[in-house]
């Protein structure tokens, strides 16, 4: 479906939902120093052609303004004429949509996701086992283990985006960038938010467990 066929009402709903989530995450201090970016697909998913609303680059994400979001295509290019620049990390969102067909992608920088990404960075993944909140990923097996991929934080975003297909795990809706932050996604904004909150909880638990155990690497 072409972008022009998507109803204005649907586009407006997506922008409103994104703005509400942005405000909520800002209230949790999840966008320090203008960091972070959010996106939500508009219209149906077709790997050949899809569109999403994404935060404009470099904005203070704790503010609500008419210039917070723009619509881009599957290549991350603005669809409408605008002075706004899509997030510098839009290509990572593009790759996650392309590979998963998801409906929303949220990226935040937090102290816990940074600490944990560095602690396990050399291993290439964060192993998490036996914590109840793994069920937020719809994994109900007892004592389940997941591995959250950790990618290097290259300055060149296309170089990060091209590593995404090699590490993406269909059962784990998140990827960490080392010393940077997390990308979490879901079939819609509700699910992406649940996943992001679960990752952040799990990283905090892991951090505190490591401290209790006096862990070193
Ligand atoms: C000041 S944070 C550095 C860039 C970044 O990691 C980020 O998440 C925000 O970039 P954007 O272009 O989306 O504002
Ligand atoms: Zn970032």
XYZ file of N, CA and C and ligand atoms in Angstrom:
666
model
N 0.849 -1.202 0.000
C 0.000 0.000 0.000
C 0.884 1.252 0.000
N 0.618 2.180 -0.896
C 1.395 3.426 -0.950
C 1.094 4.312 0.257
N 2.017 5.186 0.560
C 1.865 6.061 1.737
C 0.601 6.913 1.654
N 0.281 7.368 0.424
C -0.865 8.271 0.251
C -2.190 7.560 0.501
N -2.177 6.225 0.452
C -3.420 5.465 0.692
C -3.697 5.273 2.194
N -2.697 5.512 3.011
C -2.882 5.355 4.462
C -3.675 6.571 4.963
N -4.718 6.328 5.738
C -5.614 7.436 6.114
C -4.921 8.427 7.057
N -5.342 9.667 6.936
C -4.817 10.720 7.814
C -5.121 10.403 9.268
N -6.303 9.822 9.490
C -6.720 9.476 10.849
C -5.727 8.478 11.474
N -5.350 7.460 10.706
C -4.391 6.470 11.203
C -3.039 7.129 11.494
N -2.585 7.982 10.585
C -1.294 8.667 10.799
C -1.350 9.523 12.062
N -2.456 10.215 12.252
C -2.616 11.056 13.441
C -2.596 10.213 14.723
N -3.287 9.062 14.679
C -3.318 8.174 15.859
C -1.911 7.701 16.224
N -1.135 7.337 15.188
C 0.235 6.859 15.427
C 1.076 7.965 16.062
N 0.960 9.176 15.533
C 1.756 10.289 16.073
C 1.367 10.587 17.523
N 0.076 10.464 17.808
C -0.383 10.738 19.170
C 0.128 9.660 20.138
N 0.043 8.411 19.704
C 0.507 7.313 20.566
C 2.015 7.447 20.823
N 2.761 7.764 19.772
C 4.213 7.938 19.928
C 4.534 9.097 20.869
N 3.797 10.195 20.718
C 4.039 11.368 21.569
C 3.759 11.022 23.035
N 2.713 10.231 23.286
C 2.396 9.838 24.673
C 3.498 8.954 25.249
N 3.979 8.021 24.439
C 5.044 7.120 24.920
C 6.330 7.908 25.148
N 6.614 8.829 24.259
C 7.814 9.671 24.406
C 7.752 10.441 25.731
N 6.588 11.005 26.026
C 6.436 11.767 27.283
C 6.620 10.850 28.497
N 6.045 9.655 28.413
C 6.167 8.713 29.530
C 7.639 8.316 29.755
N 8.330 7.963 28.669
C 9.737 7.557 28.802
C 10.592 8.735 29.281
N 10.271 9.931 28.815
C 11.017 11.120 29.275
C 10.842 11.300 30.783
N 9.620 11.004 31.276
C 9.372 11.160 32.722
C 10.201 10.158 33.527
N 10.660 9.091 32.873
C 11.528 8.105 33.545
C 13.013 8.415 33.340
N 13.291 9.567 32.723
C 14.673 9.955 32.380
C 15.333 8.951 31.438
N 14.579 8.462 30.469
C 15.119 7.502 29.504
C 15.662 8.176 28.238
N 15.660 9.537 28.201
C 16.220 10.246 27.039
C 17.238 11.290 27.483
N 18.241 10.910 28.295
C 19.171 11.947 28.773
C 19.934 12.590 27.608
N 20.102 13.902 27.680
C 20.960 14.607 26.714
C 20.529 14.473 25.274
N 19.238 14.437 25.011
C 18.618 14.283 23.664
C 18.794 12.879 23.077
N 19.307 11.939 23.875
C 19.509 10.583 23.335
C 18.172 9.879 23.138
N 18.235 8.753 22.425
C 17.064 7.904 22.221
C 16.296 8.268 20.968
N 15.563 7.307 20.462
C 14.675 7.534 19.318
C 13.574 6.482 19.324
N 12.413 6.876 18.816
C 11.232 6.011 18.822
C 10.659 5.971 17.417
N 10.054 4.837 17.072
C 9.358 4.804 15.779
C 8.173 3.861 15.853
N 7.233 4.097 14.962
C 6.037 3.257 14.876
C 5.625 3.164 13.418
N 5.343 1.945 12.980
C 4.946 1.749 11.579
C 3.568 2.340 11.340
N 3.363 2.867 10.115
C 2.013 3.253 9.681
C 1.660 2.361 8.497
N 0.421 1.895 8.469
C 0.002 1.012 7.374
C 0.500 -0.397 7.586
N 0.169 -1.259 6.618
C 0.525 -2.681 6.736
C 2.005 -2.900 6.482
N 2.480 -4.071 6.948
C 3.874 -4.420 6.666
C 3.979 -5.183 5.357
N 4.847 -4.693 4.503
C 5.206 -5.398 3.269
C 6.716 -5.190 3.156
N 7.493 -6.285 3.122
C 8.953 -6.094 3.125
C 9.426 -5.216 1.969
N 8.630 -5.169 0.892
C 9.016 -4.375 -0.282
C 8.725 -2.889 -0.089
N 7.747 -2.600 0.777
C 7.306 -1.214 0.910
C 6.642 -1.020 2.283
N 7.293 -0.283 3.151
C 6.643 0.018 4.428
C 7.086 1.410 4.880
N 6.332 1.951 5.806
C 6.542 3.337 6.241
C 6.448 3.403 7.753
N 7.173 4.336 8.327
C 7.023 4.519 9.768
C 7.280 5.974 10.167
N 6.692 6.329 11.313
C 6.966 7.644 11.911
C 8.156 7.459 12.837
N 9.087 8.413 12.797
C 10.287 8.312 13.625
C 10.586 9.678 14.240
N 11.237 9.671 15.405
C 11.597 10.941 16.037
C 12.610 11.695 15.175
N 12.471 13.004 15.165
C 13.437 13.860 14.465
C 14.742 13.883 15.265
N 15.849 13.995 14.534
C 17.170 13.887 15.158
C 17.519 15.104 16.039
N 18.152 14.801 17.163
C 18.751 15.852 17.986
C 17.782 16.660 18.828
N 16.521 16.248 18.867
C 15.525 17.019 19.630
C 15.593 16.685 21.123
N 15.130 17.620 21.922
C 14.924 17.345 23.338
C 13.655 16.502 23.437
N 13.829 15.224 23.749
C 12.676 14.312 23.696
C 11.757 14.434 24.908
N 12.083 15.360 25.811
C 11.156 15.571 26.923
C 10.125 16.648 26.584
N 10.278 17.282 25.418
C 9.329 18.326 25.012
C 8.320 17.753 24.019
N 7.142 18.384 23.982
C 6.113 17.971 23.011
C 5.920 19.129 22.048
N 6.342 18.975 20.808
C 6.238 20.068 19.832
C 5.671 19.504 18.526
N 5.243 20.379 17.605
C 4.732 19.881 16.310
C 5.848 19.351 15.415
N 7.101 19.462 15.858
C 8.232 19.060 15.008
C 8.998 17.884 15.598
N 8.290 16.995 16.270
C 8.957 15.877 16.950
C 9.141 14.641 16.065
N 8.278 14.474 15.068
C 8.289 13.242 14.262
C 8.181 13.565 12.772
N 8.671 12.637 11.973
C 8.429 12.703 10.536
C 8.216 11.282 10.022
N 7.658 11.184 8.822
C 7.410 9.867 8.228
C 8.529 9.531 7.248
N 8.987 8.281 7.320
C 10.055 7.836 6.412
C 9.645 6.526 5.744
N 10.374 6.195 4.672
C 10.105 4.930 3.966
C 11.051 3.834 4.463
N 11.022 2.705 3.799
C 11.812 1.549 4.281
C 13.318 1.784 4.201
N 13.727 2.828 3.458
C 15.155 3.175 3.401
C 15.515 4.250 4.427
N 14.509 4.710 5.176
C 14.763 5.758 6.159
C 14.767 7.151 5.561
N 14.231 7.280 4.357
C 14.181 8.593 3.693
C 12.841 9.254 3.974
N 12.869 10.580 4.232
C 11.629 11.316 4.507
C 10.689 11.202 3.307
N 9.403 10.967 3.587
C 8.427 10.786 2.517
C 7.839 12.122 2.076
N 7.691 13.020 3.065
C 7.098 14.315 2.749
C 8.180 15.385 2.832
N 7.946 16.502 2.182
C 8.909 17.597 2.247
C 8.921 18.149 3.671
N 10.100 18.176 4.265
C 10.216 18.649 5.650
C 11.642 19.114 5.913
N 11.763 20.050 6.842
C 13.098 20.503 7.247
C 13.666 19.570 8.316
N 12.808 18.671 8.831
C 13.248 17.782 9.911
C 14.137 16.678 9.367
N 15.105 16.286 10.206
C 15.982 15.165 9.826
C 15.572 13.949 10.633
N 15.415 12.782 9.982
C 15.106 11.594 10.780
C 16.257 11.271 11.733
N 15.929 10.571 12.811
C 16.951 10.129 13.753
C 18.198 9.629 13.024
N 19.355 9.953 13.574
C 20.616 9.489 12.990
C 20.677 7.961 12.957
N 19.832 7.296 13.778
C 19.886 5.834 13.884
C 18.725 5.160 13.152
N 18.087 5.919 12.256
C 16.911 5.397 11.543
C 17.211 4.098 10.791
N 18.421 3.972 10.263
C 18.743 2.756 9.492
C 18.639 1.485 10.334
N 18.897 1.616 11.633
C 18.765 0.444 12.515
C 17.278 0.098 12.661
N 16.437 1.113 12.782
C 14.986 0.870 12.821
C 14.550 0.176 11.523
N 15.027 0.689 10.376
C 14.646 0.109 9.069
C 14.948 -1.390 9.036
N 16.135 -1.723 9.515
C 16.584 -3.112 9.460
C 15.726 -3.995 10.384
N 15.373 -3.463 11.548
C 14.539 -4.240 12.483
C 13.144 -4.448 11.895
N 12.561 -3.404 11.299
C 11.238 -3.576 10.652
C 11.332 -4.608 9.531
N 12.365 -4.455 8.689
C 12.501 -5.338 7.519
C 12.590 -6.803 7.947
N 13.370 -7.058 9.014
C 13.627 -8.453 9.415
C 12.507 -9.053 10.253
N 11.787 -8.219 10.990
C 10.795 -8.767 11.941
C 9.352 -8.474 11.537
N 9.133 -7.464 10.701
C 7.759 -7.057 10.385
C 7.042 -6.458 11.585
N 7.810 -5.992 12.561
C 7.202 -5.478 13.802
C 6.451 -4.163 13.556
N 5.801 -3.669 14.623
C 4.991 -2.460 14.486
C 5.569 -1.243 15.177
N 6.566 -1.456 16.074
C 7.157 -0.312 16.783
C 8.556 -0.688 17.259
N 9.445 0.304 17.245
C 10.832 0.106 17.693
C 11.188 1.271 18.627
N 11.655 0.927 19.827
C 12.005 1.962 20.813
C 13.471 1.810 21.212
N 14.169 2.942 21.249
C 15.595 2.935 21.605
C 15.833 3.930 22.735
N 16.412 3.454 23.838
C 16.728 4.346 24.961
C 18.127 4.063 25.489
N 18.711 5.120 26.060
C 20.002 5.001 26.734
C 19.702 5.064 28.232
N 20.057 4.038 28.971
C 19.907 4.102 30.422
C 21.236 3.678 31.063
N 21.363 4.007 32.339
C 22.596 3.638 33.056
C 22.723 2.112 33.083
N 21.620 1.405 33.379
C 21.718 -0.058 33.510
C 22.001 -0.727 32.164
N 21.351 -0.267 31.075
C 21.651 -0.954 29.810
C 23.081 -0.661 29.349
N 23.613 0.526 29.701
C 25.009 0.821 29.356
C 25.975 -0.053 30.154
N 25.743 -0.146 31.474
C 26.660 -0.931 32.322
C 26.670 -2.401 31.919
N 25.479 -2.936 31.702
C 25.386 -4.369 31.364
C 25.968 -4.632 29.967
N 25.744 -3.719 29.029
C 26.270 -3.927 27.669
C 27.793 -3.940 27.679
N 28.387 -3.148 28.545
C 29.848 -3.127 28.624
C 30.376 -4.376 29.347
N 29.695 -4.760 30.417
C 30.170 -5.912 31.198
C 30.219 -7.177 30.337
N 29.174 -7.351 29.481
C 29.112 -8.561 28.648
C 29.514 -8.305 27.190
N 29.956 -7.078 26.906
C 30.202 -6.697 25.508
C 31.153 -7.630 24.778
N 32.229 -8.037 25.448
C 33.224 -8.885 24.778
C 32.660 -10.259 24.435
N 31.619 -10.695 25.170
C 30.998 -12.002 24.890
C 30.027 -11.929 23.714
N 29.597 -10.727 23.378
C 28.656 -10.569 22.250
C 27.206 -10.779 22.625
N 26.937 -11.124 23.884
C 25.543 -11.259 24.315
C 25.468 -11.189 25.844
N 24.270 -10.854 26.325
C 24.014 -10.861 27.771
C 23.170 -12.097 28.076
N 23.686 -13.023 28.887
C 22.899 -14.216 29.224
C 21.986 -13.918 30.414
N 20.717 -14.184 30.247
C 19.771 -13.936 31.354
C 18.974 -15.218 31.575
N 18.991 -15.714 32.813
C 18.331 -17.007 33.075
C 17.526 -16.975 34.364
N 16.360 -17.607 34.264
C 15.597 -17.934 35.468
C 14.971 -16.752 36.181
N 14.812 -15.631 35.503
C 14.159 -14.473 36.137
C 12.731 -14.385 35.574
N 11.785 -14.259 36.493
C 10.365 -14.344 36.116
C 9.989 -13.462 34.924
N 10.573 -12.265 34.879
C 10.118 -11.313 33.856
C 10.510 -11.699 32.425
N 11.270 -12.762 32.260
C 11.518 -13.298 30.908
C 10.177 -13.635 30.244
N 9.168 -13.894 31.099
C 7.826 -14.206 30.564
C 7.228 -13.037 29.775
N 7.735 -11.829 30.016
C 7.240 -10.667 29.239
C 7.547 -10.829 27.747
N 8.497 -11.733 27.432
C 8.820 -11.999 26.025
C 8.040 -13.200 25.490
N 7.032 -13.594 26.279
C 6.196 -14.739 25.896
C 6.984 -16.047 25.917
N 7.939 -16.126 26.824
C 8.727 -17.354 27.007
C 8.313 -17.905 28.369
N 7.633 -19.039 28.380
C 6.990 -19.537 29.604
C 7.688 -20.742 30.206
N 8.707 -21.225 29.524
C 9.471 -22.394 29.975
C 10.127 -22.085 31.344
N 10.153 -23.117 32.224
C 10.773 -22.911 33.539
C 12.289 -22.722 33.394
N 12.820 -21.790 34.159
C 14.273 -21.532 34.153
C 14.831 -21.203 32.759
N 13.997 -20.549 31.958
C 14.410 -20.239 30.572
C 15.638 -19.335 30.556
N 16.439 -19.508 29.504
C 17.583 -18.618 29.306
C 17.422 -17.881 27.986
N 17.680 -16.584 28.016
C 17.747 -15.835 26.761
C 19.121 -15.192 26.657
N 19.492 -14.875 25.433
C 20.754 -14.179 25.205
C 20.451 -12.906 24.431
N 20.713 -11.791 25.047
C 20.444 -10.509 24.382
C 21.714 -10.109 23.622
N 21.636 -10.019 22.286
C 22.840 -9.673 21.522
C 23.392 -8.295 21.888
N 24.729 -8.193 21.849
C 25.393 -6.893 22.043
C 26.241 -6.613 20.801
N 25.943 -5.513 20.129
C 26.711 -5.132 18.935
C 27.706 -4.027 19.289
N 28.798 -3.950 18.527
C 29.749 -2.856 18.777
C 29.126 -1.514 18.425
N 29.554 -0.490 19.124
C 28.962 0.837 18.925
C 29.781 1.645 17.907
N 29.782 1.187 16.645
C 30.522 1.927 15.612
C 29.924 3.323 15.439
N 30.791 4.279 15.096
C 30.295 5.640 14.813
C 29.465 5.637 13.528
N 29.792 4.714 12.631
C 29.105 4.631 11.336
C 27.844 3.747 11.481
N 26.681 4.384 11.466
C 25.436 3.647 11.731
C 25.166 2.546 10.690
N 25.420 2.790 9.385
C 25.204 1.681 8.429
C 26.032 0.439 8.782
N 27.206 0.637 9.351
C 28.039 -0.525 9.737
C 27.405 -1.298 10.887
N 26.672 -0.603 11.755
C 25.942 -1.311 12.819
C 24.746 -2.023 12.194
N 24.011 -1.289 11.348
C 22.778 -1.859 10.760
C 23.075 -3.153 10.006
N 24.217 -3.224 9.361
C 24.487 -4.437 8.571
C 24.821 -5.656 9.441
N 25.084 -5.416 10.731
C 25.326 -6.554 11.642
C 24.025 -7.110 12.224
N 22.947 -6.331 12.116
C 21.689 -6.729 12.766
C 21.183 -8.106 12.283
N 21.170 -8.387 10.952
C 20.644 -9.703 10.528
C 21.399 -10.887 11.140
N 22.680 -10.718 11.391
C 23.491 -11.816 11.913
C 23.254 -12.125 13.385
N 22.665 -11.203 14.124
C 22.503 -11.434 15.569
C 21.046 -11.509 16.017
N 20.140 -11.087 15.144
C 18.737 -11.020 15.572
C 18.195 -12.407 15.916
N 17.570 -12.510 17.098
C 17.001 -13.776 17.562
C 15.479 -13.588 17.614
N 14.758 -14.426 16.884
C 13.304 -14.267 16.764
C 12.602 -14.311 18.132
N 13.243 -14.944 19.135
C 12.613 -15.056 20.457
C 12.986 -13.913 21.407
N 13.920 -13.101 20.990
C 14.441 -12.047 21.879
C 14.277 -10.693 21.180
N 13.254 -9.915 21.584
C 12.950 -8.681 20.845
C 13.787 -7.484 21.285
N 15.103 -7.682 21.284
C 15.967 -6.567 21.671
C 17.400 -6.798 21.255
N 18.116 -5.699 21.035
C 19.553 -5.730 20.739
C 20.193 -4.566 21.486
N 21.308 -4.860 22.147
C 22.073 -3.809 22.822
C 23.182 -3.309 21.918
N 23.479 -2.029 22.003
C 24.707 -1.488 21.427
C 25.628 -1.206 22.611
N 26.858 -1.658 22.505
C 27.787 -1.594 23.629
C 28.046 -0.150 24.066
N 27.904 0.084 25.351
C 28.118 1.427 25.918
C 27.250 2.486 25.260
N 26.090 2.084 24.805
C 25.235 3.024 24.067
C 23.778 2.921 24.542
N 23.120 1.800 24.281
C 21.708 1.706 24.663
C 21.064 0.468 24.065
N 19.737 0.400 24.193
C 19.026 -0.783 23.690
C 17.990 -0.403 22.643
N 17.795 -1.303 21.685
C 16.650 -1.288 20.778
C 15.731 -2.409 21.201
N 14.455 -2.096 21.402
C 13.463 -3.133 21.707
C 12.281 -2.908 20.773
N 11.604 -3.978 20.398
C 10.505 -3.844 19.445
C 9.367 -4.789 19.798
N 8.250 -4.600 19.109
C 7.095 -5.461 19.322
C 6.117 -5.300 18.174
N 5.067 -6.132 18.191
C 4.118 -6.095 17.073
C 3.340 -4.780 17.043
N 3.260 -4.128 18.199
C 2.660 -2.796 18.276
C 3.356 -2.036 19.414
N 2.925 -0.783 19.636
C 3.606 0.037 20.645
C 3.440 -0.559 22.044
N 2.272 -1.135 22.329
C 2.027 -1.728 23.649
C 3.054 -2.833 23.925
N 3.247 -3.702 22.918
C 4.173 -4.821 23.112
C 5.630 -4.339 23.165
N 5.979 -3.386 22.301
C 7.363 -2.869 22.314
C 7.679 -2.244 23.684
N 6.702 -1.543 24.252
C 6.891 -0.918 25.576
C 7.068 -1.998 26.645
N 6.225 -3.029 26.586
C 6.348 -4.122 27.568
C 7.743 -4.754 27.473
N 8.199 -4.998 26.250
C 9.516 -5.609 26.069
C 10.626 -4.705 26.610
N 10.539 -3.427 26.287
C 11.578 -2.494 26.747
C 11.615 -2.444 28.278
N 10.446 -2.358 28.885
C 10.395 -2.302 30.355
C 10.963 -3.582 30.964
N 10.675 -4.714 30.339
C 11.195 -5.989 30.863
C 12.720 -6.024 30.751
N 13.259 -5.604 29.583
C 14.722 -5.582 29.444
C 15.347 -4.708 30.525
N 14.782 -3.528 30.719
C 15.387 -2.616 31.691
C 15.348 -3.197 33.105
N 14.226 -3.841 33.445
C 14.114 -4.491 34.756
C 15.180 -5.591 34.875
N 15.286 -6.422 33.845
C 16.231 -7.546 33.882
C 17.677 -7.044 33.983
N 17.999 -5.958 33.279
C 19.371 -5.430 33.350
C 19.664 -4.908 34.760
N 18.666 -4.294 35.360
C 18.898 -3.783 36.726
C 19.080 -4.943 37.703
N 18.258 -5.974 37.557
C 18.406 -7.146 38.432
C 19.791 -7.760 38.235
N 20.206 -7.910 36.975
C 21.510 -8.528 36.709
C 22.638 -7.697 37.303
N 22.528 -6.393 37.113
C 23.562 -5.498 37.652
C 23.675 -5.678 39.165
N 22.534 -5.703 39.836
C 22.561 -5.803 41.298
C 23.028 -7.194 41.746
N 22.646 -8.215 40.993
C 23.130 -9.572 41.311
C 24.652 -9.644 41.189
N 25.178 -9.039 40.116
C 26.637 -9.056 39.902
C 27.343 -8.341 41.051
N 26.768 -7.240 41.487
C 27.355 -6.518 42.616
C 27.342 -7.373 43.880
N 26.178 -8.027 44.147
C 26.044 -8.871 45.335
C 27.073 -9.983 45.320
N 27.311 -10.511 44.114
C 28.248 -11.639 44.000
C 29.692 -11.157 43.887
N 29.890 -9.843 43.806
C 31.256 -9.302 43.687
C 31.929 -9.725 42.393
N 31.153 -9.741 41.308
C 31.660 -10.274 40.035
C 32.735 -9.395 39.423
N 33.722 -10.053 38.794
C 34.709 -9.341 37.959
C 34.862 -10.126 36.679
N 35.437 -9.480 35.682
C 35.678 -10.209 34.402
C 37.158 -10.228 34.121
C 23.213 12.726 22.139
S 22.873 11.035 21.964
C 23.809 10.505 20.531
C 22.968 9.958 19.415
C 22.138 8.797 19.892
O 22.688 7.781 20.291
C 20.709 8.851 19.955
O 20.070 7.907 20.390
C 19.953 10.068 19.514
O 20.113 10.327 18.166
P 18.931 11.025 17.332
O 19.561 11.364 16.019
O 17.847 10.003 17.228
O 18.470 12.227 18.114
Zn 21.304 6.090 20.665
